[in-house]
Amino acid sequence: MNIILLGPPGAGKGTQAARLQAQRGMIQLSTGDMLREARASGSPIGDKVKAIMDAGELVSDEIVTALIGERLDSAQAKGAIFDGYPRTQAQAEALDLLLSERGRKLDYVIELVVDEDALVDRITGRFSCAKCGTGYHDRFKPTKVAGVCDVCGSTEFVRRPDDNEQTVRRRMAEYRAKTAPILPYYESRGLVRRVDGMESVDEVAAQIDAVLDDTE
Ligand code: AP5
């Protein structure tokens, strides 16, 4: 099964994709994570995208589609969760091509429906363990012991440079202008399912499971 998780910054795409990967063995393909890896490695692509990401704008369709193409074959067996891709009509069409070239297809586009104002809070409170990458939130998901990672015990944490309010608002504007308009492309094919992204993480997970297990 191949699915897209679609929603604005902070809608919970990464949270739900990581859960689906852990519970169902599907592979999370996050273009945001791939771009951050490229930046951290100091590769030419990383250097090229740094300023664009820090401004909250979209990286070129060619770069992100090339990244997805490289990883897609690793997500053959149990399927892929596209997290943060596609984000433009050109990317949506490129993904169709990548899948059809491999004899695969999209099963669902799950839209996380959210209230944008509440998302600013979610994003600006987000941080993760510098060692194992486990994600936390100042208010919604703090570490059990202050300043110590629940999973690996590290005391070092990081925040994303684009998680400040000004950049978050810019990322949301990009979502409204370029990403939300691709929904009709999938609606016309009957692929879109909507879940309430303002519910708790567990409730959102249950709604997504109902879609994937077709028990809605
Ligand atoms: P990317 O990394 O994809 O960021 P994003 O889409 O802005 O999404 P986020 O990762 O911020 O949010 P999320 O929906 O995954 O939410 P999360 O689960 O973390 O992209 C970053 C940048 O890379 C882009 O701006 C662009 O420059 C570039 N880029 C990436 N892909 C691209 C593409 N295809 N084309 C062009 N450019 C591209 O949750 C957020 C917080 O809320 C967490 O703290 C979490 O614990 C908490 N939370 C989650 N769910 C809930 C809930 N139900 N209740 C309460 N708290 C919750």
Short mmCIF file of C-alpha atoms and ligand atoms in Angstrom, two decimals:
data_model
loop_
_atom_site.label_atom_id
_atom_site.label_comp_id
_atom_site.label_asym_id
_atom_site.label_seq_id
_atom_site.Cartn_x
_atom_site.Cartn_y
_atom_site.Cartn_z
CA MET A 1 0.00 0.00 0.00
CA ASN A 2 1.28 3.49 -0.89
CA ILE A 3 -0.17 6.53 0.82
CA ILE A 4 0.38 10.28 0.95
CA LEU A 5 -0.01 12.19 4.22
CA LEU A 6 -1.03 15.72 3.28
CA GLY A 7 -1.38 18.69 5.60
CA PRO A 8 0.25 22.00 6.53
CA PRO A 9 3.40 22.31 8.67
CA GLY A 10 2.79 20.81 12.10
CA ALA A 11 -0.32 18.87 11.04
CA GLY A 12 1.28 15.68 12.38
CA LYS A 13 2.49 14.07 9.14
CA GLY A 14 5.88 13.07 10.57
CA THR A 15 4.37 11.83 13.84
CA GLN A 16 1.87 9.59 12.07
CA ALA A 17 4.33 8.43 9.40
CA ALA A 18 6.82 7.31 12.05
CA ARG A 19 4.07 5.40 13.84
CA LEU A 20 2.91 3.68 10.65
CA GLN A 21 6.49 2.71 9.90
CA ALA A 22 6.94 1.22 13.37
CA GLN A 23 3.58 -0.55 13.48
CA ARG A 24 3.03 -1.64 9.89
CA GLY A 25 6.54 -1.86 8.47
CA MET A 26 5.72 0.69 5.78
CA ILE A 27 8.60 3.00 4.84
CA GLN A 28 8.42 6.71 5.70
CA LEU A 29 9.70 8.83 2.81
CA SER A 30 10.01 12.37 4.18
CA THR A 31 11.50 14.91 1.78
CA GLY A 32 11.99 17.29 4.72
CA ASP A 33 14.15 14.67 6.52
CA MET A 34 16.05 13.90 3.30
CA LEU A 35 16.80 17.59 2.76
CA ARG A 36 17.92 18.03 6.38
CA GLU A 37 20.23 15.00 5.97
CA ALA A 38 21.67 16.59 2.81
CA ARG A 39 22.29 19.82 4.74
CA ALA A 40 23.94 18.03 7.63
CA SER A 41 26.24 16.12 5.28
CA GLY A 42 27.41 19.35 3.65
CA SER A 43 26.65 17.94 0.17
CA PRO A 44 26.24 20.34 -2.79
CA ILE A 45 22.46 19.79 -2.68
CA GLY A 46 22.48 20.58 1.05
CA ASP A 47 24.27 23.87 0.51
CA LYS A 48 21.87 24.79 -2.28
CA VAL A 49 18.69 24.21 -0.25
CA LYS A 50 19.76 25.68 3.10
CA ALA A 51 18.67 29.28 2.49
CA ILE A 52 15.43 28.20 0.81
CA MET A 53 14.41 25.99 3.75
CA ASP A 54 15.39 28.59 6.33
CA ALA A 55 13.14 31.11 4.55
CA GLY A 56 10.23 28.63 4.65
CA GLU A 57 10.00 28.40 0.87
CA LEU A 58 9.78 25.31 -1.32
CA VAL A 59 12.87 23.62 -2.72
CA SER A 60 12.76 22.94 -6.50
CA ASP A 61 10.56 20.14 -7.81
CA GLU A 62 13.56 18.55 -9.56
CA ILE A 63 15.62 18.20 -6.37
CA VAL A 64 12.86 16.68 -4.21
CA THR A 65 11.64 14.36 -6.96
CA ALA A 66 15.20 13.09 -7.49
CA LEU A 67 15.47 12.40 -3.73
CA ILE A 68 12.17 10.48 -3.69
CA GLY A 69 13.13 8.53 -6.82
CA GLU A 70 16.37 7.39 -5.16
CA ARG A 71 14.56 6.04 -2.09
CA LEU A 72 11.37 4.65 -3.61
CA ASP A 73 12.78 1.22 -4.39
CA SER A 74 13.63 0.71 -0.72
CA ALA A 75 9.91 0.98 0.07
CA GLN A 76 8.76 -1.84 -2.16
CA ALA A 77 7.61 -4.60 0.18
CA LYS A 78 5.09 -3.09 2.61
CA GLY A 79 4.65 0.18 0.78
CA ALA A 80 5.54 3.82 1.20
CA ILE A 81 4.25 6.71 3.28
CA PHE A 82 4.92 9.95 1.43
CA ASP A 83 5.43 12.57 4.14
CA GLY A 84 5.77 16.13 2.82
CA TYR A 85 5.79 15.02 -0.84
CA PRO A 86 4.21 15.91 -3.21
CA ARG A 87 3.82 19.62 -2.47
CA THR A 88 3.08 20.98 -5.96
CA GLN A 89 1.10 19.85 -8.99
CA ALA A 90 4.37 19.09 -10.83
CA GLN A 91 5.49 16.86 -7.93
CA ALA A 92 2.10 15.09 -7.90
CA GLU A 93 2.47 14.28 -11.57
CA ALA A 94 6.11 13.23 -11.13
CA LEU A 95 5.09 10.86 -8.33
CA ASP A 96 2.47 9.23 -10.56
CA LEU A 97 5.17 8.62 -13.12
CA LEU A 98 7.67 7.24 -10.59
CA LEU A 99 5.04 4.81 -9.28
CA SER A 100 3.72 3.71 -12.67
CA GLU A 101 7.29 3.07 -13.92
CA ARG A 102 7.55 0.58 -11.06
CA GLY A 103 4.12 -0.99 -11.60
CA ARG A 104 2.84 0.58 -8.39
CA LYS A 105 -0.03 2.89 -7.54
CA LEU A 106 -1.34 5.23 -4.87
CA ASP A 107 -3.94 3.81 -2.53
CA TYR A 108 -4.92 6.81 -0.41
CA VAL A 109 -4.20 10.50 0.09
CA ILE A 110 -4.91 11.20 3.75
CA GLU A 111 -5.52 14.86 4.47
CA LEU A 112 -4.91 15.95 8.06
CA VAL A 113 -7.46 18.70 8.59
CA VAL A 114 -6.18 21.24 11.15
CA ASP A 115 -6.56 24.73 12.55
CA GLU A 116 -3.48 26.67 11.40
CA ASP A 117 -3.32 29.01 14.41
CA ALA A 118 -3.02 26.07 16.80
CA LEU A 119 -0.21 24.69 14.64
CA VAL A 120 2.11 27.61 15.33
CA ASP A 121 2.10 26.50 18.98
CA ARG A 122 2.75 22.91 18.02
CA ILE A 123 5.71 23.76 15.84
CA THR A 124 7.43 26.39 17.93
CA GLY A 125 7.35 24.00 20.95
CA ARG A 126 8.87 21.09 19.05
CA PHE A 127 12.38 19.72 19.75
CA SER A 128 14.19 16.42 19.31
CA CYS A 129 17.00 14.41 20.84
CA ALA A 130 20.30 15.30 19.15
CA LYS A 131 21.50 11.71 19.47
CA CYS A 132 18.58 9.38 18.60
CA GLY A 133 16.17 11.85 16.95
CA THR A 134 13.16 11.11 19.18
CA GLY A 135 10.70 13.98 18.90
CA TYR A 136 9.26 15.93 21.85
CA HIS A 137 7.17 19.01 22.52
CA ASP A 138 7.54 21.54 25.36
CA ARG A 139 3.89 21.15 26.39
CA PHE A 140 2.29 18.23 24.51
CA LYS A 141 5.09 15.67 24.82
CA PRO A 142 7.81 16.68 27.30
CA THR A 143 10.59 14.28 28.32
CA LYS A 144 9.67 12.22 31.42
CA VAL A 145 12.72 13.56 33.27
CA ALA A 146 13.45 17.20 32.42
CA GLY A 147 16.40 17.50 30.04
CA VAL A 148 16.92 13.74 29.55
CA CYS A 149 15.85 11.79 26.45
CA ASP A 150 13.35 9.04 27.38
CA VAL A 151 14.79 6.69 24.77
CA CYS A 152 18.60 7.02 24.85
CA GLY A 153 19.33 9.13 27.97
CA SER A 154 21.10 11.88 26.03
CA THR A 155 20.93 15.38 27.47
CA GLU A 156 21.41 17.17 24.16
CA PHE A 157 18.44 18.39 22.16
CA VAL A 158 17.97 20.35 18.93
CA ARG A 159 15.34 22.64 17.43
CA ARG A 160 14.86 23.13 13.69
CA PRO A 161 16.05 26.52 12.37
CA ASP A 162 12.76 26.93 10.45
CA ASP A 163 10.59 26.38 13.53
CA ASN A 164 10.24 30.07 14.48
CA GLU A 165 6.90 31.84 14.13
CA GLN A 166 7.82 34.03 11.15
CA THR A 167 9.11 31.10 9.08
CA VAL A 168 6.21 28.87 10.13
CA ARG A 169 3.75 31.48 8.80
CA ARG A 170 5.68 31.57 5.53
CA ARG A 171 5.60 27.74 5.30
CA MET A 172 1.85 27.81 5.85
CA ALA A 173 1.39 30.39 3.10
CA GLU A 174 3.38 28.13 0.77
CA TYR A 175 1.09 25.24 1.72
CA ARG A 176 -2.07 27.25 0.96
CA ALA A 177 -0.71 28.60 -2.33
CA LYS A 178 1.00 25.53 -3.80
CA THR A 179 0.09 22.34 -1.94
CA ALA A 180 -3.60 22.56 -0.99
CA PRO A 181 -4.49 23.16 -4.69
CA ILE A 182 -3.30 19.63 -5.59
CA LEU A 183 -6.15 18.05 -3.57
CA PRO A 184 -8.68 18.19 -6.47
CA TYR A 185 -6.20 16.21 -8.61
CA TYR A 186 -6.59 13.31 -6.16
CA GLU A 187 -10.24 13.97 -5.30
CA SER A 188 -11.19 13.41 -8.92
CA ARG A 189 -9.67 9.92 -8.60
CA GLY A 190 -11.53 9.14 -5.35
CA LEU A 191 -8.30 8.80 -3.34
CA VAL A 192 -8.75 11.48 -0.66
CA ARG A 193 -9.73 10.61 2.92
CA ARG A 194 -9.95 13.28 5.62
CA VAL A 195 -9.01 12.85 9.26
CA ASP A 196 -9.35 15.37 12.09
CA GLY A 197 -5.74 16.38 12.82
CA MET A 198 -6.77 18.42 15.87
CA GLU A 199 -7.58 15.28 17.85
CA SER A 200 -4.98 13.61 20.07
CA VAL A 201 -2.11 11.73 18.43
CA ASP A 202 -3.78 8.41 19.35
CA GLU A 203 -7.16 9.44 18.00
CA VAL A 204 -5.64 10.66 14.71
CA ALA A 205 -3.80 7.32 14.51
CA ALA A 206 -7.08 5.44 15.02
CA GLN A 207 -8.74 7.44 12.25
CA ILE A 208 -5.86 6.71 9.86
CA ASP A 209 -5.92 3.00 10.77
CA ALA A 210 -9.65 2.91 10.00
CA VAL A 211 -8.90 4.24 6.51
CA LEU A 212 -6.05 1.82 5.86
CA ASP A 213 -7.99 -1.16 7.20
CA ASP A 214 -11.04 0.09 5.32
CA THR A 215 -13.21 -0.04 8.45
CA GLU A 216 -14.47 3.56 8.33
P1 AP5 B 1 9.08 19.31 6.28
O1 AP5 B 1 10.14 18.76 7.13
O2 AP5 B 1 8.27 18.39 5.45
O3 AP5 B 1 8.16 20.21 7.22
P2 AP5 B 1 6.60 20.55 7.20
O4 AP5 B 1 5.77 20.03 6.10
O5 AP5 B 1 6.59 22.00 7.41
O6 AP5 B 1 6.06 19.67 8.29
P3 AP5 B 1 6.57 19.53 9.75
O7 AP5 B 1 7.67 18.52 9.82
O8 AP5 B 1 6.88 20.86 10.35
O9 AP5 B 1 5.26 19.05 10.45
P4 AP5 B 1 4.53 17.65 10.49
O10 AP5 B 1 3.23 17.75 9.78
O11 AP5 B 1 5.44 16.52 10.10
O12 AP5 B 1 4.20 17.60 12.03
P5 AP5 B 1 4.89 16.77 13.21
O13 AP5 B 1 4.43 15.35 13.17
O14 AP5 B 1 6.35 17.02 13.25
O15 AP5 B 1 9.68 20.43 5.28
C1 AP5 B 1 10.61 21.40 5.73
C2 AP5 B 1 11.07 22.25 4.55
O16 AP5 B 1 11.73 21.41 3.58
C3 AP5 B 1 9.96 22.94 3.74
O17 AP5 B 1 9.59 24.18 4.32
C4 AP5 B 1 10.65 23.10 2.38
O18 AP5 B 1 11.58 24.17 2.38
C5 AP5 B 1 11.44 21.81 2.25
N1 AP5 B 1 10.67 20.72 1.60
C6 AP5 B 1 10.31 19.53 2.16
N2 AP5 B 1 9.64 18.78 1.27
C7 AP5 B 1 9.55 19.51 0.12
C8 AP5 B 1 8.93 19.28 -1.14
N3 AP5 B 1 8.28 18.13 -1.40
N4 AP5 B 1 9.03 20.24 -2.08
C9 AP5 B 1 9.70 21.40 -1.85
N5 AP5 B 1 10.29 21.69 -0.66
C10 AP5 B 1 10.22 20.76 0.31
O19 AP5 B 1 4.18 17.47 14.46
C11 AP5 B 1 4.51 18.77 14.88
C12 AP5 B 1 4.52 18.86 16.42
O20 AP5 B 1 3.20 18.65 16.90
C13 AP5 B 1 5.38 17.79 17.10
O21 AP5 B 1 5.98 18.36 18.24
C14 AP5 B 1 4.39 16.69 17.50
O22 AP5 B 1 4.82 15.99 18.66
C15 AP5 B 1 3.13 17.49 17.75
N6 AP5 B 1 1.91 16.78 17.35
C16 AP5 B 1 1.72 16.00 16.25
N7 AP5 B 1 0.44 15.54 16.21
C17 AP5 B 1 -0.19 16.06 17.29
C18 AP5 B 1 -1.53 15.97 17.81
N8 AP5 B 1 -2.47 15.24 17.19
N9 AP5 B 1 -1.82 16.66 18.96
C19 AP5 B 1 -0.87 17.41 19.58
N10 AP5 B 1 0.43 17.51 19.16
C20 AP5 B 1 0.76 16.86 18.03
#
